[in-house]
PDB file of C-alpha atoms and ligand atoms in Angstrom:
ATOM      1  CA  MET A  16     112.824  88.301 139.865  1.00  0.00           C
ATOM      2  CA  HIS A  17     113.565  89.615 136.369  1.00  0.00           C
ATOM      3  CA  PRO A  18     113.670  93.317 136.162  1.00  0.00           C
ATOM      4  CA  PHE A  19     110.953  93.384 133.473  1.00  0.00           C
ATOM      5  CA  ASP A  20     108.792  90.812 135.399  1.00  0.00           C
ATOM      6  CA  LEU A  21     109.044  88.355 132.451  1.00  0.00           C
ATOM      7  CA  PRO A  22     107.078  85.233 132.498  1.00  0.00           C
ATOM      8  CA  ALA A  23     109.047  82.211 133.408  1.00  0.00           C
ATOM      9  CA  SER A  24     109.107  80.966 129.676  1.00  0.00           C
ATOM     10  CA  ALA A  25     110.905  84.209 128.570  1.00  0.00           C
ATOM     11  CA  THR A  26     113.704  83.977 131.398  1.00  0.00           C
ATOM     12  CA  LEU A  27     115.761  81.733 129.017  1.00  0.00           C
ATOM     13  CA  SER A  28     119.112  79.871 129.027  1.00  0.00           C
ATOM     14  CA  SER A  29     120.336  81.817 125.971  1.00  0.00           C
ATOM     15  CA  PRO A  30     121.494  85.639 126.439  1.00  0.00           C
ATOM     16  CA  LEU A  31     119.590  86.563 123.553  1.00  0.00           C
ATOM     17  CA  THR A  32     115.901  86.359 123.202  1.00  0.00           C
ATOM     18  CA  LEU A  33     114.003  87.549 120.041  1.00  0.00           C
ATOM     19  CA  LEU A  34     110.336  88.650 121.003  1.00  0.00           C
ATOM     20  CA  SER A  35     108.624  87.720 117.846  1.00  0.00           C
ATOM     21  CA  HIS A  36     105.455  87.052 115.601  1.00  0.00           C
ATOM     22  CA  ALA A  37     105.068  84.170 113.124  1.00  0.00           C
ATOM     23  CA  LEU A  38     104.220  86.551 110.431  1.00  0.00           C
ATOM     24  CA  CYS A  39     106.266  89.898 110.955  1.00  0.00           C
ATOM     25  CA  PRO A  40     108.696  90.425 108.216  1.00  0.00           C
ATOM     26  CA  TYR A  41     110.704  92.926 110.747  1.00  0.00           C
ATOM     27  CA  VAL A  42     111.220  90.030 113.219  1.00  0.00           C
ATOM     28  CA  GLN A  43     112.496  87.970 110.169  1.00  0.00           C
ATOM     29  CA  ARG A  44     115.181  90.466 109.425  1.00  0.00           C
ATOM     30  CA  ALA A  45     116.683  89.969 112.818  1.00  0.00           C
ATOM     31  CA  ALA A  46     116.336  86.230 112.725  1.00  0.00           C
ATOM     32  CA  ILE A  47     118.152  86.175 109.257  1.00  0.00           C
ATOM     33  CA  VAL A  48     121.053  88.321 110.697  1.00  0.00           C
ATOM     34  CA  LEU A  49     121.360  86.109 113.697  1.00  0.00           C
ATOM     35  CA  ALA A  50     121.481  83.031 111.609  1.00  0.00           C
ATOM     36  CA  GLU A  51     123.953  84.664 109.189  1.00  0.00           C
ATOM     37  CA  LYS A  52     126.242  85.290 112.071  1.00  0.00           C
ATOM     38  CA  GLY A  53     125.764  82.123 113.550  1.00  0.00           C
ATOM     39  CA  VAL A  54     124.624  83.285 116.895  1.00  0.00           C
ATOM     40  CA  ALA A  55     122.363  81.325 119.078  1.00  0.00           C
ATOM     41  CA  PHE A  56     118.937  82.702 120.242  1.00  0.00           C
ATOM     42  CA  GLU A  57     115.555  81.848 121.543  1.00  0.00           C
ATOM     43  CA  ARG A  58     112.572  83.257 120.007  1.00  0.00           C
ATOM     44  CA  GLN A  59     109.242  83.842 121.936  1.00  0.00           C
ATOM     45  CA  ASP A  60     106.060  84.637 120.035  1.00  0.00           C
ATOM     46  CA  ILE A  61     103.804  87.481 121.064  1.00  0.00           C
ATOM     47  CA  ASP A  62     100.115  87.590 120.744  1.00  0.00           C
ATOM     48  CA  LEU A  63     100.009  91.104 119.130  1.00  0.00           C
ATOM     49  CA  ALA A  64      96.039  90.945 119.332  1.00  0.00           C
ATOM     50  CA  CYS A  65      96.405  90.686 122.974  1.00  0.00           C
ATOM     51  CA  LYS A  66      99.831  92.021 124.079  1.00  0.00           C
ATOM     52  CA  PRO A  67     100.961  91.092 127.507  1.00  0.00           C
ATOM     53  CA  ASP A  68     101.875  93.930 129.773  1.00  0.00           C
ATOM     54  CA  TRP A  69     105.363  92.719 130.331  1.00  0.00           C
ATOM     55  CA  PHE A  70     105.830  92.971 126.549  1.00  0.00           C
ATOM     56  CA  LEU A  71     104.309  96.593 126.505  1.00  0.00           C
ATOM     57  CA  GLN A  72     106.800  97.371 129.136  1.00  0.00           C
ATOM     58  CA  LEU A  73     109.796  96.136 126.942  1.00  0.00           C
ATOM     59  CA  SER A  74     108.409  97.689 123.753  1.00  0.00           C
ATOM     60  CA  PRO A  75     107.614 101.286 123.804  1.00  0.00           C
ATOM     61  CA  LEU A  76     105.889 101.153 120.484  1.00  0.00           C
ATOM     62  CA  GLY A  77     103.936  97.746 121.143  1.00  0.00           C
ATOM     63  CA  LYS A  78     105.782  96.190 118.153  1.00  0.00           C
ATOM     64  CA  THR A  79     107.601  93.144 117.443  1.00  0.00           C
ATOM     65  CA  PRO A  80     110.636  92.634 117.273  1.00  0.00           C
ATOM     66  CA  VAL A  81     112.339  93.298 120.413  1.00  0.00           C
ATOM     67  CA  LEU A  82     115.828  91.707 121.030  1.00  0.00           C
ATOM     68  CA  LEU A  83     116.514  91.181 124.853  1.00  0.00           C
ATOM     69  CA  VAL A  84     120.289  91.012 125.219  1.00  0.00           C
ATOM     70  CA  ALA A  85     120.900  89.554 128.692  1.00  0.00           C
ATOM     71  CA  GLY A  86     117.425  90.953 129.571  1.00  0.00           C
ATOM     72  CA  GLN A  87     118.033  94.545 128.285  1.00  0.00           C
ATOM     73  CA  PRO A  88     115.494  95.460 125.473  1.00  0.00           C
ATOM     74  CA  VAL A  89     116.525  96.728 121.991  1.00  0.00           C
ATOM     75  CA  PHE A  90     113.633  97.649 119.818  1.00  0.00           C
ATOM     76  CA  GLU A  91     113.210  98.598 116.097  1.00  0.00           C
ATOM     77  CA  SER A  92     114.387  95.983 113.685  1.00  0.00           C
ATOM     78  CA  ALA A  93     116.820  98.142 111.930  1.00  0.00           C
ATOM     79  CA  VAL A  94     118.690  99.060 115.042  1.00  0.00           C
ATOM     80  CA  ILE A  95     118.680  95.341 116.239  1.00  0.00           C
ATOM     81  CA  CYS A  96     120.375  94.493 112.846  1.00  0.00           C
ATOM     82  CA  GLU A  97     122.918  97.254 113.190  1.00  0.00           C
ATOM     83  CA  TYR A  98     123.566  96.267 116.861  1.00  0.00           C
ATOM     84  CA  LEU A  99     124.123  92.597 115.871  1.00  0.00           C
ATOM     85  CA  ASP A 100     126.501  93.629 113.021  1.00  0.00           C
ATOM     86  CA  GLU A 101     128.573  95.790 115.568  1.00  0.00           C
ATOM     87  CA  VAL A 102     128.942  92.791 117.898  1.00  0.00           C
ATOM     88  CA  HIS A 103     128.938  89.886 115.919  1.00  0.00           C
ATOM     89  CA  LEU A 104     131.050  88.739 112.920  1.00  0.00           C
ATOM     90  CA  PRO A 105     131.121  88.534 109.870  1.00  0.00           C
ATOM     91  CA  ARG A 106     130.050  92.173 108.970  1.00  0.00           C
ATOM     92  CA  LEU A 107     127.209  92.150 107.022  1.00  0.00           C
ATOM     93  CA  HIS A 108     127.467  96.218 106.368  1.00  0.00           C
ATOM     94  CA  PRO A 109     130.089  97.620 103.817  1.00  0.00           C
ATOM     95  CA  GLN A 110     133.377  98.846 105.337  1.00  0.00           C
ATOM     96  CA  ASP A 111     133.131 102.181 103.334  1.00  0.00           C
ATOM     97  CA  ALA A 112     131.037 104.888 105.100  1.00  0.00           C
ATOM     98  CA  LEU A 113     129.336 106.053 101.982  1.00  0.00           C
ATOM     99  CA  GLN A 114     128.352 102.651 100.751  1.00  0.00           C
ATOM    100  CA  ARG A 115     127.424 101.776 104.325  1.00  0.00           C
ATOM    101  CA  ALA A 116     125.055 105.035 104.292  1.00  0.00           C
ATOM    102  CA  GLN A 117     123.628 103.971 100.835  1.00  0.00           C
ATOM    103  CA  HIS A 118     122.677 100.423 102.355  1.00  0.00           C
ATOM    104  CA  ARG A 119     120.966 101.940 105.272  1.00  0.00           C
ATOM    105  CA  ALA A 120     118.865 104.067 102.793  1.00  0.00           C
ATOM    106  CA  TRP A 121     117.745 100.775 100.832  1.00  0.00           C
ATOM    107  CA  MET A 122     117.025  99.107 104.127  1.00  0.00           C
ATOM    108  CA  GLU A 123     114.566 102.026 104.717  1.00  0.00           C
ATOM    109  CA  PHE A 124     113.189 101.609 101.270  1.00  0.00           C
ATOM    110  CA  GLY A 125     112.450  97.855 102.114  1.00  0.00           C
ATOM    111  CA  SER A 126     110.340  99.278 105.004  1.00  0.00           C
ATOM    112  CA  THR A 127     108.685 101.651 102.437  1.00  0.00           C
ATOM    113  CA  ILE A 128     107.856  98.553 100.225  1.00  0.00           C
ATOM    114  CA  LEU A 129     106.591  96.674 103.431  1.00  0.00           C
ATOM    115  CA  ALA A 130     104.092  99.646 104.019  1.00  0.00           C
ATOM    116  CA  ALA A 131     102.885  99.405 100.373  1.00  0.00           C
ATOM    117  CA  ILE A 132     102.338  95.512 100.703  1.00  0.00           C
ATOM    118  CA  ALA A 133     100.232  96.138 103.687  1.00  0.00           C
ATOM    119  CA  GLY A 134      98.173  98.861 101.836  1.00  0.00           C
ATOM    120  CA  PHE A 135      97.824  96.134  99.106  1.00  0.00           C
ATOM    121  CA  TYR A 136      96.469  93.412 101.185  1.00  0.00           C
ATOM    122  CA  THR A 137      94.061  95.882 103.030  1.00  0.00           C
ATOM    123  CA  ALA A 138      92.817  97.498  99.912  1.00  0.00           C
ATOM    124  CA  ALA A 139      89.022  98.127 100.244  1.00  0.00           C
ATOM    125  CA  ASP A 140      88.097  97.525  96.526  1.00  0.00           C
ATOM    126  CA  GLU A 141      89.482  96.340  93.123  1.00  0.00           C
ATOM    127  CA  ALA A 142      90.555  99.867  91.976  1.00  0.00           C
ATOM    128  CA  VAL A 143      92.388 100.454  95.264  1.00  0.00           C
ATOM    129  CA  LEU A 144      94.028  97.041  94.824  1.00  0.00           C
ATOM    130  CA  GLN A 145      95.001  97.716  91.319  1.00  0.00           C
ATOM    131  CA  ALA A 146      96.528 101.068  92.502  1.00  0.00           C
ATOM    132  CA  LYS A 147      98.452  99.495  95.110  1.00  0.00           C
ATOM    133  CA  ALA A 148      99.782  96.856  93.132  1.00  0.00           C
ATOM    134  CA  GLY A 149     101.039  99.491  90.680  1.00  0.00           C
ATOM    135  CA  VAL A 150     102.828 101.379  93.532  1.00  0.00           C
ATOM    136  CA  ILE A 151     104.743  98.251  94.453  1.00  0.00           C
ATOM    137  CA  ALA A 152     105.699  97.573  91.039  1.00  0.00           C
ATOM    138  CA  ALA A 153     106.939 101.126  90.557  1.00  0.00           C
ATOM    139  CA  GLN A 154     109.003 100.447  93.883  1.00  0.00           C
ATOM    140  CA  PHE A 155     110.372  97.280  92.337  1.00  0.00           C
ATOM    141  CA  ALA A 156     111.360  99.180  89.314  1.00  0.00           C
ATOM    142  CA  GLN A 157     113.268 101.514  91.386  1.00  0.00           C
ATOM    143  CA  VAL A 158     115.029  98.580  93.138  1.00  0.00           C
ATOM    144  CA  GLU A 159     115.957  97.235  89.801  1.00  0.00           C
ATOM    145  CA  ARG A 160     117.874 100.194  88.818  1.00  0.00           C
ATOM    146  CA  ALA A 161     119.862 100.224  91.973  1.00  0.00           C
ATOM    147  CA  LEU A 162     120.805  96.536  91.651  1.00  0.00           C
ATOM    148  CA  GLY A 163     124.176  95.512  89.960  1.00  0.00           C
ATOM    149  CA  ALA A 164     125.095  91.912  88.582  1.00  0.00           C
ATOM    150  CA  GLY A 165     124.236  90.281  91.916  1.00  0.00           C
ATOM    151  CA  PRO A 166     123.741  87.605  93.168  1.00  0.00           C
ATOM    152  CA  TYR A 167     123.216  89.743  96.017  1.00  0.00           C
ATOM    153  CA  PHE A 168     122.182  93.408  96.700  1.00  0.00           C
ATOM    154  CA  SER A 169     125.817  94.576  96.224  1.00  0.00           C
ATOM    155  CA  GLY A 170     127.595  91.768  94.784  1.00  0.00           C
ATOM    156  CA  SER A 171     128.792  88.410  96.160  1.00  0.00           C
ATOM    157  CA  ASN A 172     128.438  89.046 100.009  1.00  0.00           C
ATOM    158  CA  PHE A 173     125.075  88.846 101.642  1.00  0.00           C
ATOM    159  CA  THR A 174     124.387  92.209 103.473  1.00  0.00           C
ATOM    160  CA  LEU A 175     121.808  93.685 105.731  1.00  0.00           C
ATOM    161  CA  VAL A 176     119.909  94.783 102.492  1.00  0.00           C
ATOM    162  CA  ASP A 177     119.646  91.312 101.775  1.00  0.00           C
ATOM    163  CA  ALA A 178     118.299  90.341 105.066  1.00  0.00           C
ATOM    164  CA  VAL A 179     115.473  93.141 104.707  1.00  0.00           C
ATOM    165  CA  PHE A 180     114.637  92.151 101.226  1.00  0.00           C
ATOM    166  CA  GLY A 181     114.241  88.328 102.099  1.00  0.00           C
ATOM    167  CA  PRO A 182     111.091  88.810 103.988  1.00  0.00           C
ATOM    168  CA  VAL A 183     109.681  91.271 101.541  1.00  0.00           C
ATOM    169  CA  PHE A 184     109.897  88.899  98.624  1.00  0.00           C
ATOM    170  CA  ARG A 185     108.510  86.085 100.767  1.00  0.00           C
ATOM    171  CA  TYR A 186     104.972  87.759 100.495  1.00  0.00           C
ATOM    172  CA  PHE A 187     104.692  87.381  96.896  1.00  0.00           C
ATOM    173  CA  ASN A 188     104.954  83.569  97.057  1.00  0.00           C
ATOM    174  CA  VAL A 189     101.340  83.727  98.458  1.00  0.00           C
ATOM    175  CA  PHE A 190     100.235  86.777  96.561  1.00  0.00           C
ATOM    176  CA  GLU A 191     101.233  84.856  93.295  1.00  0.00           C
ATOM    177  CA  ARG A 192      98.935  82.064  94.404  1.00  0.00           C
ATOM    178  CA  ILE A 193      96.157  84.328  94.145  1.00  0.00           C
ATOM    179  CA  ASP A 194      96.779  85.992  90.811  1.00  0.00           C
ATOM    180  CA  ASP A 195      99.318  87.612  88.597  1.00  0.00           C
ATOM    181  CA  PHE A 196      99.493  91.114  89.662  1.00  0.00           C
ATOM    182  CA  GLY A 197     102.519  92.013  87.485  1.00  0.00           C
ATOM    183  CA  PHE A 198     104.658  93.052  90.263  1.00  0.00           C
ATOM    184  CA  PHE A 199     108.021  91.904  88.657  1.00  0.00           C
ATOM    185  CA  THR A 200     107.210  92.085  84.943  1.00  0.00           C
ATOM    186  CA  ASP A 201     110.580  92.777  83.017  1.00  0.00           C
ATOM    187  CA  LEU A 202     112.300  93.257  86.518  1.00  0.00           C
ATOM    188  CA  HIS A 203     115.019  90.538  85.606  1.00  0.00           C
ATOM    189  CA  ARG A 204     117.585  91.790  88.311  1.00  0.00           C
ATOM    190  CA  VAL A 205     114.827  91.788  90.763  1.00  0.00           C
ATOM    191  CA  GLN A 206     113.675  88.510  89.788  1.00  0.00           C
ATOM    192  CA  ALA A 207     117.057  86.837  90.008  1.00  0.00           C
ATOM    193  CA  TRP A 208     117.658  88.626  93.364  1.00  0.00           C
ATOM    194  CA  ARG A 209     114.523  87.169  94.726  1.00  0.00           C
ATOM    195  CA  HIS A 210     115.198  83.604  93.763  1.00  0.00           C
ATOM    196  CA  GLN A 211     118.747  83.935  95.272  1.00  0.00           C
ATOM    197  CA  LEU A 212     117.386  85.075  98.584  1.00  0.00           C
ATOM    198  CA  ALA A 213     114.624  82.497  98.709  1.00  0.00           C
ATOM    199  CA  ALA A 214     117.252  79.772  98.400  1.00  0.00           C
ATOM    200  CA  ARG A 215     119.376  81.048 101.172  1.00  0.00           C
ATOM    201  CA  ALA A 216     119.113  78.991 104.235  1.00  0.00           C
ATOM    202  CA  SER A 217     118.786  81.905 106.798  1.00  0.00           C
ATOM    203  CA  VAL A 218     116.124  83.356 104.751  1.00  0.00           C
ATOM    204  CA  GLN A 219     114.106  80.144 104.854  1.00  0.00           C
ATOM    205  CA  GLN A 220     114.720  79.329 108.458  1.00  0.00           C
ATOM    206  CA  ALA A 221     113.364  82.671 109.649  1.00  0.00           C
ATOM    207  CA  VAL A 222     109.833  81.516 109.527  1.00  0.00           C
ATOM    208  CA  ARG A 223     107.946  78.376 110.518  1.00  0.00           C
ATOM    209  CA  ALA A 224     107.187  75.816 107.825  1.00  0.00           C
ATOM    210  CA  ASP A 225     103.646  76.489 107.781  1.00  0.00           C
ATOM    211  CA  TYR A 226     104.163  80.305 107.004  1.00  0.00           C
ATOM    212  CA  PRO A 227     102.278  80.130 103.667  1.00  0.00           C
ATOM    213  CA  GLU A 228      99.311  78.783 105.340  1.00  0.00           C
ATOM    214  CA  LEU A 229      99.427  81.294 108.193  1.00  0.00           C
ATOM    215  CA  LEU A 230      99.739  84.242 105.894  1.00  0.00           C
ATOM    216  CA  GLN A 231      96.943  82.885 103.785  1.00  0.00           C
ATOM    217  CA  ALA A 232      94.777  82.764 106.898  1.00  0.00           C
ATOM    218  CA  PHE A 233      95.808  86.029 108.112  1.00  0.00           C
ATOM    219  CA  LEU A 234      94.989  87.472 104.564  1.00  0.00           C
ATOM    220  CA  LEU A 235      91.663  85.769 104.497  1.00  0.00           C
ATOM    221  CA  LYS A 236      90.586  87.778 107.957  1.00  0.00           C
ATOM    222  CA  ARG A 237      91.337  91.014 106.297  1.00  0.00           C
ATOM    223  CA  PRO A 238      88.081  92.393 104.723  1.00  0.00           C
ATOM    224  CA  GLY A 239      88.758  93.755 101.298  1.00  0.00           C
ATOM    225  CA  ALA A 240      89.575  93.026  97.628  1.00  0.00           C
ATOM    226  CA  LEU A 241      92.175  90.565  98.248  1.00  0.00           C
ATOM    227  CA  SER A 242      90.532  88.378 100.667  1.00  0.00           C
ATOM    228  CA  THR A 243      87.437  88.469  98.297  1.00  0.00           C
ATOM    229  CA  ARG A 244      89.737  87.101  95.614  1.00  0.00           C
ATOM    230  CA  LEU A 245      91.167  84.559  97.789  1.00  0.00           C
ATOM    231  CA  ARG A 246      87.775  83.201  98.752  1.00  0.00           C
ATOM    232  CA  ALA A 247      86.613  83.188  95.103  1.00  0.00           C
ATOM    233  CA  ARG A 248      89.406  80.815  94.540  1.00  0.00           C
ATOM    234  CA  GLY A 249      88.170  78.392  97.082  1.00  0.00           C
TER     235      GLY A 249
HETATM  236  N1  GSH B   2     109.503 100.070 112.432  1.00  0.00           N
HETATM  237  C1  GSH B   2     109.413  98.635 113.230  1.00  0.00           C
HETATM  238  C2  GSH B   2     108.123  98.218 112.777  1.00  0.00           C
HETATM  239  C3  GSH B   2     107.552  96.800 113.427  1.00  0.00           C
HETATM  240  C4  GSH B   2     106.326  96.387 113.189  1.00  0.00           C
HETATM  241  O1  GSH B   2     105.459  97.124 112.609  1.00  0.00           O
HETATM  242  N2  GSH B   2     105.930  95.415 113.812  1.00  0.00           N
HETATM  243  C5  GSH B   2     104.640  95.042 113.724  1.00  0.00           C
HETATM  244  C6  GSH B   2     104.192  93.306 113.533  1.00  0.00           C
HETATM  245  S1  GSH B   2     105.122  92.921 111.896  1.00  0.00           S
HETATM  246  C7  GSH B   2     103.709  95.022 115.065  1.00  0.00           C
HETATM  247  O2  GSH B   2     104.381  94.780 116.179  1.00  0.00           O
HETATM  248  N3  GSH B   2     102.493  95.424 114.978  1.00  0.00           N
HETATM  249  C8  GSH B   2     101.766  95.437 116.288  1.00  0.00           C
HETATM  250  C9  GSH B   2     100.971  96.831 116.297  1.00  0.00           C
HETATM  251  O3  GSH B   2     101.577  97.796 115.743  1.00  0.00           O
HETATM  252  O4  GSH B   2     100.163  97.121 117.255  1.00  0.00           O
HETATM  253  C10 GSH B   2     110.401  97.846 113.069  1.00  0.00           C
HETATM  254  O5  GSH B   2     111.349  98.015 112.276  1.00  0.00           O
HETATM  255  O6  GSH B   2     110.690  96.941 114.072  1.00  0.00           O
END
């Protein structure tokens, strides 16, 4: 019997299992890092609308992702990424302690943008939607100032910051189908970084092929200004 009473489908042959959700950007970070390091893992999707008891035993916050390492749970995506970076090559964090701290700070900033994105797609009315779009645009303007010549966050090497922002940028492919909200106007470095990350195999493979349709269906179910616009587009 597994110590956490996992269902048979979760007691898997791979020593690493990523408890996931098809749309979760935090799960994608971990999947990208695993792919960058060429580490085999199995993915098990959790119904977050009806969380199984065994999952709640493993995930104190009731959130995905959780990485099971030989059955031992690690929760919180940044912690999972850091753990993977410590035990599997190539290192995705800089060697220099100060630079590493700065990268961790920008990973956190990526989470702040994700919170703003959630505020955008749950905006109750047009005024709030526009205000939230402005918040996101201002955050990306800050990112623009932090970026160098590219192609990745800090130059030619893909880092954990890139793993965080790949899933952030993915939302905008679907938002741009709805309208031009001006998120990236005049932010040339951000735009170039976005396209670079979209072309990266690990980023592409972190979601299923039907991700855009799944995200659109998810957005349509949220009451508010964005789903009203989406419905109006037919
Ligand atoms: N700080 C967490 C955030 C994870 C998170 O918010 N996951 C969402 C899905 S994207 C979740 O599990 N939500 C379910 C809930 O909050 O009930 C991390 O970085 O892992």
